[in-house]
Each structure stands twice: as structure tokens, then as C-alpha cells.
Amino acid sequence: WSLLPIVHHIHPWQMNFLNLTATLTLTIRYPSGGLHSNSFLFLRGSAAGLSWDKGVRVFASGHDAWSIVLPGQPVGSNPQFKALIDDSQWAIGVNGVLSINETRSAEYYPFFTSTSGRYEYVRGVQSSRLGNTRDLVVYVPPGYDENPYATYSSVLLMQDGENVFNDSTSFGGRSWRAGPTLDTEISAGRMGPVVVVAIDNTMQRTYEYTYCKDPQYGGGGADVYLDFLEETVTPLVLQRYRLQPS
């Protein structure tokens, strides 16, 4: 038996049909308390039955949840979308993206009012292998507090944590201005949301930041320091913040 003659007679429109996924259910998770009692959520987008010109209303499907069933799209396509309140107030930040594969459902976590993130301290993080203690400075992006359902897959580790955000603790009294820079870029949609974990240095800075030992300046402990990041810092921030384990 041979399927070649059958395949040969499939028309292009039939191939497009065969490459479509089944319908996809998109669920928006957002605190209903952030909406006025007479407000509704809408969705605009580039495909999947959506348009950037006029929104489609999304109906409540549970507590703090709104769902919409979108038609099938070609496998491998990645249509973009964005939520609006009352089809006028756009969600802030990057567009949502639907990854069309075997997945039949997706969740989306918009935010509408937050344009600034914040940083906070995690005090007294100990390393038994390095024999010291230090603070972490953790930045969470705009929308982190507004939408508690959102989780984050992008995490940036930065060293010399004293210099990253706070002028009063930075070398020379001027920080690297990471907070305002991230706030601006994330809110403008030029980059996706990211959580930053800035690790303070210690008196053993040269030892921790260099792999090779220099006869004059020392060093050579970066492998131990990297173990500290993997074995202590990473599990700690995974436990405390809404980060995706992957």
C-alpha cells in the first residue's frame, strides 16, 4: 500500500486545515477587586479571531478568572494579544503571545495600573562553605503586586548588590540605576518582566569573583561562590517569590 497518491491530491487549503490546532481556551487571571463593578475585560490581538482595532469581550469563568475560546491556528504560529478594561484601558507591558502547539489552554496575567517595581532586602543569607553572611536585594517588576497570580520565568542575578539599586549603599554614592531603567523598559513593553536578585559582596570579594588565584591579590574561589548561588540563593528566592522553577 502507498499513501503517496493520496497525499499528492491534497489541495493547499486542505493542508492548512490539517495543520490547524483545535480550539484554544485562554484564561485571564486578574483580581476582580481591581476592576470597577460595571467594568468588563476585552481582548485584542493579531490573529485567532482577534483584531487590534476592536476588542472581544471576555466573560467570567470563575473567581478572578475570565475565559475565551479562540479558533484553531496553524501549528507553529505565535499570535499576539493584549487585554483591555472596557476596551479602552490597555494592559501595561509586553503583548501576550500564544504558542500554538499541542497545548489546548493557556493563562494570561495582565496588569493595568503599575508602572514601577520595587526592591526589598533579604537579610543575613549565610553560606557555610564560604563562612560568611550577606544580604540580597531583590527587585520585583511592575505588576508583581497588582496581579498576585502572575509567575515569572526570567530571573537576573547581579553581583555587587550594594551598587545595583540604592545610592546610599553604592560605591561612590551613585547606584547603577537598575530600578528606574527596568521600570521604564518593562512598562513601555520593550522588554518582558524580570525579577532581579542582587547579591551583596563581602570582604572576600576577590576570592569569590575569580576562578584563578593570583599570587599578589589572591582569589580562586568562584567555583565555591557559584555553588552558593545554586545551592543557597536560588532555592531561597524560589521559595519567597513567585518564580517558575524552570
PDB file of C-alpha atoms in Angstrom:
ATOM      1  CA  TRP A   1       0.000   0.000   0.000  1.00  0.00           C
ATOM      2  CA  SER A   2       1.161   3.545  -0.705  1.00  0.00           C
ATOM      3  CA  LEU A   3      -0.189   6.847   0.597  1.00  0.00           C
ATOM      4  CA  LEU A   4       1.711   8.900  -1.956  1.00  0.00           C
ATOM      5  CA  PRO A   5      -1.152   9.207  -4.483  1.00  0.00           C
ATOM      6  CA  ILE A   6      -3.495  10.355  -1.713  1.00  0.00           C
ATOM      7  CA  VAL A   7      -1.123  12.985  -0.366  1.00  0.00           C
ATOM      8  CA  HIS A   8      -0.440  14.181  -3.886  1.00  0.00           C
ATOM      9  CA  HIS A   9      -4.077  15.153  -4.358  1.00  0.00           C
ATOM     10  CA  ILE A  10      -4.487  17.142  -1.116  1.00  0.00           C
ATOM     11  CA  HIS A  11      -5.146  20.759  -2.009  1.00  0.00           C
ATOM     12  CA  PRO A  12      -3.231  23.600  -0.272  1.00  0.00           C
ATOM     13  CA  TRP A  13      -6.306  24.747   1.620  1.00  0.00           C
ATOM     14  CA  GLN A  14      -6.730  21.209   2.952  1.00  0.00           C
ATOM     15  CA  MET A  15      -3.127  21.153   4.178  1.00  0.00           C
ATOM     16  CA  ASN A  16      -3.730  24.435   6.022  1.00  0.00           C
ATOM     17  CA  PHE A  17      -6.786  22.909   7.647  1.00  0.00           C
ATOM     18  CA  LEU A  18      -4.838  19.815   8.706  1.00  0.00           C
ATOM     19  CA  ASN A  19      -2.127  21.994  10.276  1.00  0.00           C
ATOM     20  CA  LEU A  20      -4.573  23.862  12.481  1.00  0.00           C
ATOM     21  CA  THR A  21      -4.727  23.139  16.181  1.00  0.00           C
ATOM     22  CA  ALA A  22      -8.020  22.522  17.885  1.00  0.00           C
ATOM     23  CA  THR A  23      -9.668  25.455  19.618  1.00  0.00           C
ATOM     24  CA  LEU A  24      -7.649  27.001  22.413  1.00  0.00           C
ATOM     25  CA  THR A  25      -9.045  28.293  25.715  1.00  0.00           C
ATOM     26  CA  LEU A  26      -7.314  31.411  27.003  1.00  0.00           C
ATOM     27  CA  THR A  27      -7.944  32.259  30.659  1.00  0.00           C
ATOM     28  CA  ILE A  28      -7.159  35.686  32.075  1.00  0.00           C
ATOM     29  CA  ARG A  29      -6.293  35.699  35.784  1.00  0.00           C
ATOM     30  CA  TYR A  30      -6.628  39.054  37.500  1.00  0.00           C
ATOM     31  CA  PRO A  31      -8.031  40.219  40.888  1.00  0.00           C
ATOM     32  CA  SER A  32     -11.631  41.229  40.352  1.00  0.00           C
ATOM     33  CA  GLY A  33     -11.171  43.846  43.066  1.00  0.00           C
ATOM     34  CA  GLY A  34      -9.001  45.762  40.622  1.00  0.00           C
ATOM     35  CA  LEU A  35     -11.992  46.325  38.351  1.00  0.00           C
ATOM     36  CA  HIS A  36     -14.974  48.598  38.851  1.00  0.00           C
ATOM     37  CA  SER A  37     -18.251  46.747  39.392  1.00  0.00           C
ATOM     38  CA  ASN A  38     -19.532  47.728  35.944  1.00  0.00           C
ATOM     39  CA  SER A  39     -16.284  47.127  34.043  1.00  0.00           C
ATOM     40  CA  PHE A  40     -15.502  44.269  31.670  1.00  0.00           C
ATOM     41  CA  LEU A  41     -12.369  42.723  30.190  1.00  0.00           C
ATOM     42  CA  PHE A  42     -11.746  42.686  26.454  1.00  0.00           C
ATOM     43  CA  LEU A  43      -9.077  41.124  24.280  1.00  0.00           C
ATOM     44  CA  ARG A  44      -7.427  42.425  21.127  1.00  0.00           C
ATOM     45  CA  GLY A  45      -4.790  40.698  19.062  1.00  0.00           C
ATOM     46  CA  SER A  46      -3.156  39.799  15.773  1.00  0.00           C
ATOM     47  CA  ALA A  47      -4.910  36.502  14.964  1.00  0.00           C
ATOM     48  CA  ALA A  48      -7.041  33.717  16.408  1.00  0.00           C
ATOM     49  CA  GLY A  49     -10.232  35.627  15.722  1.00  0.00           C
ATOM     50  CA  LEU A  50      -8.881  38.829  17.301  1.00  0.00           C
ATOM     51  CA  SER A  51      -8.183  42.280  15.909  1.00  0.00           C
ATOM     52  CA  TRP A  52      -6.084  45.200  17.119  1.00  0.00           C
ATOM     53  CA  ASP A  53      -8.877  47.590  16.102  1.00  0.00           C
ATOM     54  CA  LYS A  54     -11.718  46.361  18.279  1.00  0.00           C
ATOM     55  CA  GLY A  55     -11.790  44.099  21.309  1.00  0.00           C
ATOM     56  CA  VAL A  56     -13.741  40.934  22.023  1.00  0.00           C
ATOM     57  CA  ARG A  57     -15.340  40.747  25.427  1.00  0.00           C
ATOM     58  CA  VAL A  58     -14.056  38.008  27.735  1.00  0.00           C
ATOM     59  CA  PHE A  59     -16.600  36.525  30.153  1.00  0.00           C
ATOM     60  CA  ALA A  60     -16.098  35.470  33.755  1.00  0.00           C
ATOM     61  CA  SER A  61     -15.394  31.764  34.216  1.00  0.00           C
ATOM     62  CA  GLY A  62     -14.625  31.602  37.913  1.00  0.00           C
ATOM     63  CA  HIS A  63     -13.162  33.564  40.811  1.00  0.00           C
ATOM     64  CA  ASP A  64     -10.761  36.181  39.384  1.00  0.00           C
ATOM     65  CA  ALA A  65     -10.872  34.343  36.063  1.00  0.00           C
ATOM     66  CA  TRP A  66     -12.182  35.206  32.595  1.00  0.00           C
ATOM     67  CA  SER A  67     -12.008  32.826  29.646  1.00  0.00           C
ATOM     68  CA  ILE A  68     -12.390  32.929  25.889  1.00  0.00           C
ATOM     69  CA  VAL A  69     -12.300  30.114  23.329  1.00  0.00           C
ATOM     70  CA  LEU A  70     -10.179  31.025  20.317  1.00  0.00           C
ATOM     71  CA  PRO A  71     -10.337  29.262  16.934  1.00  0.00           C
ATOM     72  CA  GLY A  72      -7.546  26.990  15.778  1.00  0.00           C
ATOM     73  CA  GLN A  73      -4.386  28.487  14.333  1.00  0.00           C
ATOM     74  CA  PRO A  74      -1.626  26.971  12.194  1.00  0.00           C
ATOM     75  CA  VAL A  75       0.822  24.946  14.272  1.00  0.00           C
ATOM     76  CA  GLY A  76       3.980  26.964  14.888  1.00  0.00           C
ATOM     77  CA  SER A  77       2.280  30.360  14.686  1.00  0.00           C
ATOM     78  CA  ASN A  78       2.555  32.778  17.596  1.00  0.00           C
ATOM     79  CA  PRO A  79      -0.282  35.317  17.527  1.00  0.00           C
ATOM     80  CA  GLN A  80      -0.015  38.210  19.966  1.00  0.00           C
ATOM     81  CA  PHE A  81      -2.751  39.682  22.118  1.00  0.00           C
ATOM     82  CA  LYS A  82      -3.433  42.124  24.921  1.00  0.00           C
ATOM     83  CA  ALA A  83      -6.203  42.697  27.451  1.00  0.00           C
ATOM     84  CA  LEU A  84      -8.112  45.926  27.952  1.00  0.00           C
ATOM     85  CA  ILE A  85     -10.530  47.157  30.588  1.00  0.00           C
ATOM     86  CA  ASP A  86     -13.773  48.250  28.909  1.00  0.00           C
ATOM     87  CA  ASP A  87     -11.946  48.011  25.576  1.00  0.00           C
ATOM     88  CA  SER A  88     -10.168  51.300  26.317  1.00  0.00           C
ATOM     89  CA  GLN A  89      -7.560  50.887  29.082  1.00  0.00           C
ATOM     90  CA  TRP A  90      -4.720  48.749  27.744  1.00  0.00           C
ATOM     91  CA  ALA A  91      -2.737  46.326  29.846  1.00  0.00           C
ATOM     92  CA  ILE A  92       0.786  47.586  30.541  1.00  0.00           C
ATOM     93  CA  GLY A  93       3.947  45.902  29.259  1.00  0.00           C
ATOM     94  CA  VAL A  94       4.669  43.393  26.521  1.00  0.00           C
ATOM     95  CA  ASN A  95       1.965  41.706  24.475  1.00  0.00           C
ATOM     96  CA  GLY A  96       0.886  38.219  25.387  1.00  0.00           C
ATOM     97  CA  VAL A  97       1.957  35.521  22.937  1.00  0.00           C
ATOM     98  CA  LEU A  98       0.126  32.297  22.167  1.00  0.00           C
ATOM     99  CA  SER A  99       2.478  29.420  21.410  1.00  0.00           C
ATOM    100  CA  ILE A 100       0.442  27.269  19.044  1.00  0.00           C
ATOM    101  CA  ASN A 101       1.444  23.630  19.566  1.00  0.00           C
ATOM    102  CA  GLU A 102      -0.292  20.708  21.219  1.00  0.00           C
ATOM    103  CA  THR A 103      -1.414  22.878  24.148  1.00  0.00           C
ATOM    104  CA  ARG A 104      -5.171  23.390  24.262  1.00  0.00           C
ATOM    105  CA  SER A 105      -5.204  26.017  27.036  1.00  0.00           C
ATOM    106  CA  ALA A 106      -3.174  28.989  28.197  1.00  0.00           C
ATOM    107  CA  GLU A 107      -3.257  31.545  31.019  1.00  0.00           C
ATOM    108  CA  TYR A 108      -2.511  35.265  30.881  1.00  0.00           C
ATOM    109  CA  TYR A 109      -1.763  37.624  33.777  1.00  0.00           C
ATOM    110  CA  PRO A 110      -2.161  41.283  32.781  1.00  0.00           C
ATOM    111  CA  PHE A 111      -1.699  44.402  34.894  1.00  0.00           C
ATOM    112  CA  PHE A 112      -3.201  47.806  34.193  1.00  0.00           C
ATOM    113  CA  THR A 113      -2.010  50.416  36.710  1.00  0.00           C
ATOM    114  CA  SER A 114       1.521  49.548  37.849  1.00  0.00           C
ATOM    115  CA  THR A 115       4.425  51.263  36.114  1.00  0.00           C
ATOM    116  CA  SER A 116       7.024  50.820  38.869  1.00  0.00           C
ATOM    117  CA  GLY A 117       8.542  47.794  40.502  1.00  0.00           C
ATOM    118  CA  ARG A 118      10.192  47.774  43.899  1.00  0.00           C
ATOM    119  CA  TYR A 119      13.188  46.273  45.614  1.00  0.00           C
ATOM    120  CA  GLU A 120      13.481  44.780  49.063  1.00  0.00           C
ATOM    121  CA  TYR A 121      16.156  43.192  51.215  1.00  0.00           C
ATOM    122  CA  VAL A 122      16.562  39.578  52.217  1.00  0.00           C
ATOM    123  CA  ARG A 123      18.820  39.910  55.219  1.00  0.00           C
ATOM    124  CA  GLY A 124      21.500  37.652  56.614  1.00  0.00           C
ATOM    125  CA  VAL A 125      21.873  34.928  53.987  1.00  0.00           C
ATOM    126  CA  GLN A 126      24.508  32.535  55.278  1.00  0.00           C
ATOM    127  CA  SER A 127      26.988  30.370  53.419  1.00  0.00           C
ATOM    128  CA  SER A 128      28.606  27.635  55.483  1.00  0.00           C
ATOM    129  CA  ARG A 129      31.085  26.829  52.711  1.00  0.00           C
ATOM    130  CA  LEU A 130      32.226  30.419  52.297  1.00  0.00           C
ATOM    131  CA  GLY A 131      31.948  31.091  56.013  1.00  0.00           C
ATOM    132  CA  ASN A 132      30.184  34.423  55.695  1.00  0.00           C
ATOM    133  CA  THR A 133      26.789  36.170  55.667  1.00  0.00           C
ATOM    134  CA  ARG A 134      25.388  38.775  53.300  1.00  0.00           C
ATOM    135  CA  ASP A 135      22.166  40.455  52.188  1.00  0.00           C
ATOM    136  CA  LEU A 136      20.291  40.030  48.930  1.00  0.00           C
ATOM    137  CA  VAL A 137      18.479  42.894  47.219  1.00  0.00           C
ATOM    138  CA  VAL A 138      15.516  41.602  45.201  1.00  0.00           C
ATOM    139  CA  TYR A 139      13.663  43.644  42.587  1.00  0.00           C
ATOM    140  CA  VAL A 140      10.164  42.622  41.527  1.00  0.00           C
ATOM    141  CA  PRO A 141       8.789  44.198  38.330  1.00  0.00           C
ATOM    142  CA  PRO A 142       5.730  46.377  37.686  1.00  0.00           C
ATOM    143  CA  GLY A 143       2.573  44.315  38.112  1.00  0.00           C
ATOM    144  CA  TYR A 144       4.052  41.920  40.685  1.00  0.00           C
ATOM    145  CA  ASP A 145       1.897  43.305  43.497  1.00  0.00           C
ATOM    146  CA  GLU A 146      -1.072  44.261  41.326  1.00  0.00           C
ATOM    147  CA  ASN A 147      -1.589  40.752  39.957  1.00  0.00           C
ATOM    148  CA  PRO A 148      -0.710  38.088  42.554  1.00  0.00           C
ATOM    149  CA  TYR A 149      -1.490  35.285  40.080  1.00  0.00           C
ATOM    150  CA  ALA A 150       1.444  36.105  37.830  1.00  0.00           C
ATOM    151  CA  THR A 151       4.575  33.964  37.959  1.00  0.00           C
ATOM    152  CA  TYR A 152       7.917  34.839  36.425  1.00  0.00           C
ATOM    153  CA  SER A 153      10.345  32.828  34.333  1.00  0.00           C
ATOM    154  CA  SER A 154      13.049  35.458  33.775  1.00  0.00           C
ATOM    155  CA  VAL A 155      15.472  35.971  36.658  1.00  0.00           C
ATOM    156  CA  LEU A 156      18.656  38.043  36.524  1.00  0.00           C
ATOM    157  CA  LEU A 157      21.411  37.548  39.098  1.00  0.00           C
ATOM    158  CA  MET A 158      23.613  40.602  39.621  1.00  0.00           C
ATOM    159  CA  GLN A 159      26.737  40.849  41.736  1.00  0.00           C
ATOM    160  CA  ASP A 160      27.918  43.748  43.930  1.00  0.00           C
ATOM    161  CA  GLY A 161      24.342  44.081  45.107  1.00  0.00           C
ATOM    162  CA  GLU A 162      25.080  47.230  47.124  1.00  0.00           C
ATOM    163  CA  ASN A 163      25.575  49.124  43.851  1.00  0.00           C
ATOM    164  CA  VAL A 164      22.566  47.935  41.872  1.00  0.00           C
ATOM    165  CA  PHE A 165      19.627  49.925  43.280  1.00  0.00           C
ATOM    166  CA  ASN A 166      20.436  52.040  46.312  1.00  0.00           C
ATOM    167  CA  ASP A 167      22.532  55.216  46.108  1.00  0.00           C
ATOM    168  CA  SER A 168      23.113  55.250  49.856  1.00  0.00           C
ATOM    169  CA  THR A 169      24.875  51.869  49.846  1.00  0.00           C
ATOM    170  CA  SER A 170      26.622  52.090  46.479  1.00  0.00           C
ATOM    171  CA  PHE A 171      30.288  52.746  45.836  1.00  0.00           C
ATOM    172  CA  GLY A 172      30.756  56.476  45.288  1.00  0.00           C
ATOM    173  CA  GLY A 173      27.166  57.250  46.291  1.00  0.00           C
ATOM    174  CA  ARG A 174      25.681  56.557  42.857  1.00  0.00           C
ATOM    175  CA  SER A 175      23.889  53.287  42.072  1.00  0.00           C
ATOM    176  CA  TRP A 176      23.645  51.615  38.682  1.00  0.00           C
ATOM    177  CA  ARG A 177      20.019  52.849  38.411  1.00  0.00           C
ATOM    178  CA  ALA A 178      18.763  49.363  37.598  1.00  0.00           C
ATOM    179  CA  GLY A 179      15.339  50.020  39.147  1.00  0.00           C
ATOM    180  CA  PRO A 180      14.300  53.070  37.074  1.00  0.00           C
ATOM    181  CA  THR A 181      15.774  51.520  33.936  1.00  0.00           C
ATOM    182  CA  LEU A 182      13.832  48.291  34.354  1.00  0.00           C
ATOM    183  CA  ASP A 183      10.632  50.156  35.260  1.00  0.00           C
ATOM    184  CA  THR A 184      10.846  52.216  32.081  1.00  0.00           C
ATOM    185  CA  GLU A 185      11.676  49.359  29.714  1.00  0.00           C
ATOM    186  CA  ILE A 186       9.130  46.899  31.156  1.00  0.00           C
ATOM    187  CA  SER A 187       6.293  49.435  31.300  1.00  0.00           C
ATOM    188  CA  ALA A 188       6.973  50.516  27.721  1.00  0.00           C
ATOM    189  CA  GLY A 189       6.820  46.915  26.530  1.00  0.00           C
ATOM    190  CA  ARG A 190      10.394  46.960  25.244  1.00  0.00           C
ATOM    191  CA  MET A 191      11.293  44.034  27.488  1.00  0.00           C
ATOM    192  CA  GLY A 192       9.381  41.406  29.423  1.00  0.00           C
ATOM    193  CA  PRO A 193       9.087  41.361  33.206  1.00  0.00           C
ATOM    194  CA  VAL A 194      12.165  40.168  35.078  1.00  0.00           C
ATOM    195  CA  VAL A 195      12.981  39.556  38.735  1.00  0.00           C
ATOM    196  CA  VAL A 196      16.453  40.727  39.743  1.00  0.00           C
ATOM    197  CA  VAL A 197      18.387  39.125  42.585  1.00  0.00           C
ATOM    198  CA  ALA A 198      21.352  41.331  43.501  1.00  0.00           C
ATOM    199  CA  ILE A 199      23.840  39.608  45.805  1.00  0.00           C
ATOM    200  CA  ASP A 200      25.908  41.836  48.094  1.00  0.00           C
ATOM    201  CA  ASN A 201      29.646  41.364  48.047  1.00  0.00           C
ATOM    202  CA  THR A 202      31.766  40.695  51.145  1.00  0.00           C
ATOM    203  CA  MET A 203      35.313  41.286  52.317  1.00  0.00           C
ATOM    204  CA  GLN A 204      36.118  38.126  50.334  1.00  0.00           C
ATOM    205  CA  ARG A 205      35.046  39.737  47.065  1.00  0.00           C
ATOM    206  CA  THR A 206      38.249  38.992  45.137  1.00  0.00           C
ATOM    207  CA  TYR A 207      38.217  35.364  46.265  1.00  0.00           C
ATOM    208  CA  GLU A 208      34.540  34.900  45.361  1.00  0.00           C
ATOM    209  CA  TYR A 209      34.578  36.597  41.968  1.00  0.00           C
ATOM    210  CA  THR A 210      37.701  34.990  40.445  1.00  0.00           C
ATOM    211  CA  TYR A 211      38.381  31.431  39.354  1.00  0.00           C
ATOM    212  CA  CYS A 212      42.180  31.667  39.305  1.00  0.00           C
ATOM    213  CA  LYS A 213      44.368  32.551  42.268  1.00  0.00           C
ATOM    214  CA  ASP A 214      46.737  35.458  41.713  1.00  0.00           C
ATOM    215  CA  PRO A 215      49.997  35.375  43.710  1.00  0.00           C
ATOM    216  CA  GLN A 216      49.610  39.030  44.714  1.00  0.00           C
ATOM    217  CA  TYR A 217      45.852  39.524  45.046  1.00  0.00           C
ATOM    218  CA  GLY A 218      44.598  36.038  45.862  1.00  0.00           C
ATOM    219  CA  GLY A 219      41.275  34.773  44.541  1.00  0.00           C
ATOM    220  CA  GLY A 220      40.303  31.404  43.152  1.00  0.00           C
ATOM    221  CA  GLY A 221      37.014  30.761  44.957  1.00  0.00           C
ATOM    222  CA  ALA A 222      34.490  31.442  42.203  1.00  0.00           C
ATOM    223  CA  ASP A 223      33.525  27.770  41.944  1.00  0.00           C
ATOM    224  CA  VAL A 224      32.558  27.769  45.621  1.00  0.00           C
ATOM    225  CA  TYR A 225      30.714  31.060  45.173  1.00  0.00           C
ATOM    226  CA  LEU A 226      28.820  29.631  42.196  1.00  0.00           C
ATOM    227  CA  ASP A 227      27.796  26.676  44.373  1.00  0.00           C
ATOM    228  CA  PHE A 228      26.486  29.218  46.902  1.00  0.00           C
ATOM    229  CA  LEU A 229      24.341  30.825  44.170  1.00  0.00           C
ATOM    230  CA  GLU A 230      22.985  27.450  43.053  1.00  0.00           C
ATOM    231  CA  GLU A 231      22.545  25.720  46.406  1.00  0.00           C
ATOM    232  CA  THR A 232      21.543  28.603  48.690  1.00  0.00           C
ATOM    233  CA  VAL A 233      20.443  31.714  46.806  1.00  0.00           C
ATOM    234  CA  THR A 234      18.357  30.015  44.107  1.00  0.00           C
ATOM    235  CA  PRO A 235      16.254  27.815  46.449  1.00  0.00           C
ATOM    236  CA  LEU A 236      15.729  30.785  48.771  1.00  0.00           C
ATOM    237  CA  VAL A 237      14.318  33.098  46.107  1.00  0.00           C
ATOM    238  CA  LEU A 238      12.257  30.283  44.589  1.00  0.00           C
ATOM    239  CA  GLN A 239      10.618  29.823  47.974  1.00  0.00           C
ATOM    240  CA  ARG A 240       9.996  33.508  48.665  1.00  0.00           C
ATOM    241  CA  TYR A 241       8.960  34.812  45.241  1.00  0.00           C
ATOM    242  CA  ARG A 242       6.573  33.708  42.503  1.00  0.00           C
ATOM    243  CA  LEU A 243       9.219  32.273  40.212  1.00  0.00           C
ATOM    244  CA  GLN A 244       8.750  29.359  37.850  1.00  0.00           C
ATOM    245  CA  PRO A 245      11.087  26.545  38.945  1.00  0.00           C
ATOM    246  CA  SER A 246      12.357  26.025  35.397  1.00  0.00           C
TER     247      SER A 246
END
